[in-house]
Amino acid sequence: MTTVITGASRGIGAALAAQLTARGEAVIGTGRSAAAQVSLDVTRPADFSNLTDALGGAPVELLVCNAGVYLDKAETLETGYGADMWAQAYAANVTGVFLTVQSLLPNLRAARGKVAIISSQMGSSTRAKGTSIIYRTSKAAVLNLGFNLAEALKSDGVAVGIYHPGWVRTDMGGDAADIGTEESASGLIARFDALSLESTGCFETWDGRAHPL
């Protein structure tokens, strides 16, 4: 089984890659650094040729769209949230996910594979707090993108799931977060295993609960 994970150099992505590799799967991880297995900045369309070249025509059973950014933790409504920050966040968190899926469509269709999009509970309308507005709205957008991809790919036999990974102790989540990367990754992998055409379009938490929209 071939799995592709974007943003696999650290945090949740690295934990997912390690656990899936340990159970015998062929994992191809991407990252922005030159040291990554496949160098890919999802905000740079030209970089996707690195990924497609690395895979050739090999079927991809699982694509995990994990790469993302959280740029606006400290922004204020009065003076923050600059236009460049909006562009950068949406390029990574939304457009980057779409381009990743689009570039691997032949590989996913060949395997009748699965797409797992790592979103966040902060993209839910029930979690609107008036803070981190760029991150929240970008995660709401990728949630909607996931729903649309689920419908568009159903006839190809490709299932799509959208997941909240938990509040995880990473550079993004901070030291005060609830769970570690290993626990999050283990729960997410169980969700990926359970994903099917019957559950395509689901929005779930790492531990298997349906998340309100």
PDB file of N, CA and C in Angstrom, residues 65-124:
ATOM      1  N   CYS A  65      -3.548  14.885   3.235  1.00  0.00           N
ATOM      2  CA  CYS A  65      -3.243  16.308   3.031  1.00  0.00           C
ATOM      3  C   CYS A  65      -3.097  16.957   4.405  1.00  0.00           C
ATOM      4  N   ASN A  66      -1.872  16.999   4.885  1.00  0.00           N
ATOM      5  CA  ASN A  66      -1.585  17.449   6.236  1.00  0.00           C
ATOM      6  C   ASN A  66      -0.893  18.808   6.281  1.00  0.00           C
ATOM      7  N   ALA A  67      -0.203  19.204   5.221  1.00  0.00           N
ATOM      8  CA  ALA A  67       0.550  20.458   5.224  1.00  0.00           C
ATOM      9  C   ALA A  67      -0.382  21.647   5.449  1.00  0.00           C
ATOM     10  N   GLY A  68       0.048  22.565   6.284  1.00  0.00           N
ATOM     11  CA  GLY A  68      -0.765  23.754   6.558  1.00  0.00           C
ATOM     12  C   GLY A  68      -0.015  24.732   7.438  1.00  0.00           C
ATOM     13  N   VAL A  69      -0.564  25.927   7.568  1.00  0.00           N
ATOM     14  CA  VAL A  69       0.062  26.983   8.375  1.00  0.00           C
ATOM     15  C   VAL A  69      -0.985  27.650   9.259  1.00  0.00           C
ATOM     16  N   TYR A  70      -0.489  28.216  10.353  1.00  0.00           N
ATOM     17  CA  TYR A  70      -1.325  28.973  11.297  1.00  0.00           C
ATOM     18  C   TYR A  70      -0.564  30.255  11.581  1.00  0.00           C
ATOM     19  N   LEU A  71      -0.902  31.324  10.859  1.00  0.00           N
ATOM     20  CA  LEU A  71      -0.097  32.539  10.854  1.00  0.00           C
ATOM     21  C   LEU A  71      -0.640  33.656  11.731  1.00  0.00           C
ATOM     22  N   ASP A  72      -1.890  33.564  12.169  1.00  0.00           N
ATOM     23  CA  ASP A  72      -2.546  34.738  12.743  1.00  0.00           C
ATOM     24  C   ASP A  72      -2.932  34.585  14.210  1.00  0.00           C
ATOM     25  N   LYS A  73      -2.154  33.818  14.975  1.00  0.00           N
ATOM     26  CA  LYS A  73      -2.483  33.632  16.385  1.00  0.00           C
ATOM     27  C   LYS A  73      -2.536  34.947  17.155  1.00  0.00           C
ATOM     28  N   ALA A  74      -1.658  35.869  16.823  1.00  0.00           N
ATOM     29  CA  ALA A  74      -1.528  37.091  17.622  1.00  0.00           C
ATOM     30  C   ALA A  74      -2.150  38.316  16.962  1.00  0.00           C
ATOM     31  N   GLU A  75      -2.899  38.120  15.891  1.00  0.00           N
ATOM     32  CA  GLU A  75      -3.449  39.276  15.167  1.00  0.00           C
ATOM     33  C   GLU A  75      -4.639  39.895  15.894  1.00  0.00           C
ATOM     34  N   THR A  76      -4.814  41.207  15.711  1.00  0.00           N
ATOM     35  CA  THR A  76      -5.964  41.916  16.278  1.00  0.00           C
ATOM     36  C   THR A  76      -6.847  42.433  15.148  1.00  0.00           C
ATOM     37  N   LEU A  77      -8.126  42.528  15.433  1.00  0.00           N
ATOM     38  CA  LEU A  77      -9.076  42.967  14.428  1.00  0.00           C
ATOM     39  C   LEU A  77      -8.790  44.386  13.963  1.00  0.00           C
ATOM     40  N   GLU A  78      -8.322  45.223  14.882  1.00  0.00           N
ATOM     41  CA  GLU A  78      -8.136  46.641  14.560  1.00  0.00           C
ATOM     42  C   GLU A  78      -6.963  46.880  13.606  1.00  0.00           C
ATOM     43  N   THR A  79      -5.876  46.144  13.782  1.00  0.00           N
ATOM     44  CA  THR A  79      -4.663  46.455  13.017  1.00  0.00           C
ATOM     45  C   THR A  79      -4.055  45.256  12.294  1.00  0.00           C
ATOM     46  N   GLY A  80      -4.568  44.054  12.537  1.00  0.00           N
ATOM     47  CA  GLY A  80      -3.926  42.855  11.989  1.00  0.00           C
ATOM     48  C   GLY A  80      -4.595  42.297  10.755  1.00  0.00           C
ATOM     49  N   TYR A  81      -4.296  41.019  10.493  1.00  0.00           N
ATOM     50  CA  TYR A  81      -4.894  40.281   9.383  1.00  0.00           C
ATOM     51  C   TYR A  81      -4.638  40.948   8.031  1.00  0.00           C
ATOM     52  N   GLY A  82      -3.369  41.197   7.750  1.00  0.00           N
ATOM     53  CA  GLY A  82      -3.006  41.837   6.489  1.00  0.00           C
ATOM     54  C   GLY A  82      -3.299  40.977   5.280  1.00  0.00           C
ATOM     55  N   ALA A  83      -3.428  41.608   4.138  1.00  0.00           N
ATOM     56  CA  ALA A  83      -3.800  40.901   2.910  1.00  0.00           C
ATOM     57  C   ALA A  83      -2.801  39.806   2.563  1.00  0.00           C
ATOM     58  N   ASP A  84      -1.512  40.045   2.776  1.00  0.00           N
ATOM     59  CA  ASP A  84      -0.506  39.030   2.460  1.00  0.00           C
ATOM     60  C   ASP A  84      -0.697  37.780   3.321  1.00  0.00           C
ATOM     61  N   MET A  85      -1.089  37.985   4.572  1.00  0.00           N
ATOM     62  CA  MET A  85      -1.300  36.853   5.466  1.00  0.00           C
ATOM     63  C   MET A  85      -2.482  36.002   4.995  1.00  0.00           C
ATOM     64  N   TRP A  86      -3.551  36.654   4.552  1.00  0.00           N
ATOM     65  CA  TRP A  86      -4.691  35.918   3.994  1.00  0.00           C
ATOM     66  C   TRP A  86      -4.240  35.082   2.795  1.00  0.00           C
ATOM     67  N   ALA A  87      -3.472  35.699   1.894  1.00  0.00           N
ATOM     68  CA  ALA A  87      -3.048  35.003   0.680  1.00  0.00           C
ATOM     69  C   ALA A  87      -2.173  33.801   1.007  1.00  0.00           C
ATOM     70  N   GLN A  88      -1.233  33.978   1.944  1.00  0.00           N
ATOM     71  CA  GLN A  88      -0.325  32.885   2.300  1.00  0.00           C
ATOM     72  C   GLN A  88      -1.077  31.727   2.947  1.00  0.00           C
ATOM     73  N   ALA A  89      -1.986  32.048   3.853  1.00  0.00           N
ATOM     74  CA  ALA A  89      -2.713  31.001   4.570  1.00  0.00           C
ATOM     75  C   ALA A  89      -3.627  30.216   3.637  1.00  0.00           C
ATOM     76  N   TYR A  90      -4.343  30.900   2.785  1.00  0.00           N
ATOM     77  CA  TYR A  90      -5.241  30.195   1.874  1.00  0.00           C
ATOM     78  C   TYR A  90      -4.464  29.393   0.832  1.00  0.00           C
ATOM     79  N   ALA A  91      -3.303  29.905   0.415  1.00  0.00           N
ATOM     80  CA  ALA A  91      -2.475  29.163  -0.535  1.00  0.00           C
ATOM     81  C   ALA A  91      -2.038  27.829   0.056  1.00  0.00           C
ATOM     82  N   ALA A  92      -1.703  27.821   1.344  1.00  0.00           N
ATOM     83  CA  ALA A  92      -1.255  26.588   1.991  1.00  0.00           C
ATOM     84  C   ALA A  92      -2.418  25.699   2.414  1.00  0.00           C
ATOM     85  N   ASN A  93      -3.414  26.286   3.077  1.00  0.00           N
ATOM     86  CA  ASN A  93      -4.451  25.499   3.746  1.00  0.00           C
ATOM     87  C   ASN A  93      -5.611  25.073   2.844  1.00  0.00           C
ATOM     88  N   VAL A  94      -5.786  25.763   1.738  1.00  0.00           N
ATOM     89  CA  VAL A  94      -6.924  25.457   0.860  1.00  0.00           C
ATOM     90  C   VAL A  94      -6.441  25.102  -0.554  1.00  0.00           C
ATOM     91  N   THR A  95      -5.838  26.072  -1.233  1.00  0.00           N
ATOM     92  CA  THR A  95      -5.387  25.816  -2.601  1.00  0.00           C
ATOM     93  C   THR A  95      -4.375  24.678  -2.635  1.00  0.00           C
ATOM     94  N   GLY A  96      -3.483  24.637  -1.650  1.00  0.00           N
ATOM     95  CA  GLY A  96      -2.484  23.572  -1.608  1.00  0.00           C
ATOM     96  C   GLY A  96      -3.093  22.194  -1.512  1.00  0.00           C
ATOM     97  N   VAL A  97      -4.179  22.068  -0.758  1.00  0.00           N
ATOM     98  CA  VAL A  97      -4.880  20.789  -0.658  1.00  0.00           C
ATOM     99  C   VAL A  97      -5.483  20.415  -2.012  1.00  0.00           C
ATOM    100  N   PHE A  98      -6.150  21.375  -2.643  1.00  0.00           N
ATOM    101  CA  PHE A  98      -6.756  21.089  -3.943  1.00  0.00           C
ATOM    102  C   PHE A  98      -5.706  20.670  -4.955  1.00  0.00           C
ATOM    103  N   LEU A  99      -4.593  21.397  -5.029  1.00  0.00           N
ATOM    104  CA  LEU A  99      -3.559  21.084  -6.013  1.00  0.00           C
ATOM    105  C   LEU A  99      -2.915  19.730  -5.742  1.00  0.00           C
ATOM    106  N   THR A 100      -2.794  19.366  -4.469  1.00  0.00           N
ATOM    107  CA  THR A 100      -2.243  18.052  -4.141  1.00  0.00           C
ATOM    108  C   THR A 100      -3.144  16.948  -4.673  1.00  0.00           C
ATOM    109  N   VAL A 101      -4.434  17.062  -4.391  1.00  0.00           N
ATOM    110  CA  VAL A 101      -5.383  16.066  -4.878  1.00  0.00           C
ATOM    111  C   VAL A 101      -5.411  16.052  -6.402  1.00  0.00           C
ATOM    112  N   GLN A 102      -5.465  17.220  -6.992  1.00  0.00           N
ATOM    113  CA  GLN A 102      -5.537  17.307  -8.451  1.00  0.00           C
ATOM    114  C   GLN A 102      -4.325  16.652  -9.109  1.00  0.00           C
ATOM    115  N   SER A 103      -3.148  16.885  -8.555  1.00  0.00           N
ATOM    116  CA  SER A 103      -1.936  16.352  -9.171  1.00  0.00           C
ATOM    117  C   SER A 103      -1.866  14.830  -9.086  1.00  0.00           C
ATOM    118  N   LEU A 104      -2.532  14.252  -8.083  1.00  0.00           N
ATOM    119  CA  LEU A 104      -2.476  12.800  -7.891  1.00  0.00           C
ATOM    120  C   LEU A 104      -3.763  12.084  -8.299  1.00  0.00           C
ATOM    121  N   LEU A 105      -4.623  12.756  -9.045  1.00  0.00           N
ATOM    122  CA  LEU A 105      -5.870  12.122  -9.472  1.00  0.00           C
ATOM    123  C   LEU A 105      -5.651  10.799 -10.205  1.00  0.00           C
ATOM    124  N   PRO A 106      -4.726  10.722 -11.155  1.00  0.00           N
ATOM    125  CA  PRO A 106      -4.538   9.429 -11.840  1.00  0.00           C
ATOM    126  C   PRO A 106      -4.109   8.322 -10.879  1.00  0.00           C
ATOM    127  N   ASN A 107      -3.267   8.658  -9.909  1.00  0.00           N
ATOM    128  CA  ASN A 107      -2.771   7.665  -8.956  1.00  0.00           C
ATOM    129  C   ASN A 107      -3.870   7.203  -8.015  1.00  0.00           C
ATOM    130  N   LEU A 108      -4.700   8.145  -7.557  1.00  0.00           N
ATOM    131  CA  LEU A 108      -5.810   7.802  -6.674  1.00  0.00           C
ATOM    132  C   LEU A 108      -6.864   6.994  -7.400  1.00  0.00           C
ATOM    133  N   ARG A 109      -7.167   7.372  -8.630  1.00  0.00           N
ATOM    134  CA  ARG A 109      -8.171   6.642  -9.406  1.00  0.00           C
ATOM    135  C   ARG A 109      -7.695   5.225  -9.706  1.00  0.00           C
ATOM    136  N   ALA A 110      -6.404   5.067  -9.962  1.00  0.00           N
ATOM    137  CA  ALA A 110      -5.865   3.740 -10.261  1.00  0.00           C
ATOM    138  C   ALA A 110      -6.030   2.795  -9.083  1.00  0.00           C
ATOM    139  N   ALA A 111      -5.971   3.328  -7.864  1.00  0.00           N
ATOM    140  CA  ALA A 111      -6.073   2.501  -6.662  1.00  0.00           C
ATOM    141  C   ALA A 111      -7.468   2.484  -6.071  1.00  0.00           C
ATOM    142  N   ARG A 112      -8.372   3.321  -6.611  1.00  0.00           N
ATOM    143  CA  ARG A 112      -9.647   3.583  -5.932  1.00  0.00           C
ATOM    144  C   ARG A 112      -9.339   3.876  -4.468  1.00  0.00           C
ATOM    145  N   GLY A 113      -8.459   4.855  -4.313  1.00  0.00           N
ATOM    146  CA  GLY A 113      -7.869   5.150  -3.006  1.00  0.00           C
ATOM    147  C   GLY A 113      -8.715   6.051  -2.132  1.00  0.00           C
ATOM    148  N   LYS A 114      -8.044   6.604  -1.111  1.00  0.00           N
ATOM    149  CA  LYS A 114      -8.701   7.460  -0.128  1.00  0.00           C
ATOM    150  C   LYS A 114      -7.926   8.770   0.003  1.00  0.00           C
ATOM    151  N   VAL A 115      -8.656   9.836   0.295  1.00  0.00           N
ATOM    152  CA  VAL A 115      -8.060  11.141   0.581  1.00  0.00           C
ATOM    153  C   VAL A 115      -8.459  11.542   1.992  1.00  0.00           C
ATOM    154  N   ALA A 116      -7.464  11.836   2.819  1.00  0.00           N
ATOM    155  CA  ALA A 116      -7.707  12.313   4.190  1.00  0.00           C
ATOM    156  C   ALA A 116      -7.211  13.746   4.293  1.00  0.00           C
ATOM    157  N   ILE A 117      -8.118  14.657   4.600  1.00  0.00           N
ATOM    158  CA  ILE A 117      -7.781  16.075   4.730  1.00  0.00           C
ATOM    159  C   ILE A 117      -7.737  16.432   6.209  1.00  0.00           C
ATOM    160  N   ILE A 118      -6.579  16.911   6.671  1.00  0.00           N
ATOM    161  CA  ILE A 118      -6.464  17.337   8.055  1.00  0.00           C
ATOM    162  C   ILE A 118      -6.933  18.785   8.146  1.00  0.00           C
ATOM    163  N   SER A 119      -8.100  18.967   8.720  1.00  0.00           N
ATOM    164  CA  SER A 119      -8.673  20.293   8.901  1.00  0.00           C
ATOM    165  C   SER A 119      -8.518  20.673  10.378  1.00  0.00           C
ATOM    166  N   SER A 120      -9.551  21.136  11.009  1.00  0.00           N
ATOM    167  CA  SER A 120      -9.508  21.505  12.422  1.00  0.00           C
ATOM    168  C   SER A 120     -10.921  21.776  12.908  1.00  0.00           C
ATOM    169  N   GLN A 121     -11.132  21.546  14.200  1.00  0.00           N
ATOM    170  CA  GLN A 121     -12.414  21.934  14.789  1.00  0.00           C
ATOM    171  C   GLN A 121     -12.635  23.436  14.673  1.00  0.00           C
ATOM    172  N   MET A 122     -11.545  24.194  14.506  1.00  0.00           N
ATOM    173  CA  MET A 122     -11.661  25.643  14.375  1.00  0.00           C
ATOM    174  C   MET A 122     -12.306  26.055  13.060  1.00  0.00           C
ATOM    175  N   GLY A 123     -12.464  25.111  12.129  1.00  0.00           N
ATOM    176  CA  GLY A 123     -13.177  25.402  10.894  1.00  0.00           C
ATOM    177  C   GLY A 123     -14.681  25.219  11.009  1.00  0.00           C
ATOM    178  N   SER A 124     -15.136  24.700  12.137  1.00  0.00           N
ATOM    179  CA  SER A 124     -16.564  24.502  12.350  1.00  0.00           C
ATOM    180  C   SER A 124     -17.228  25.824  12.726  1.00  0.00           C
TER     181      SER A 124
END
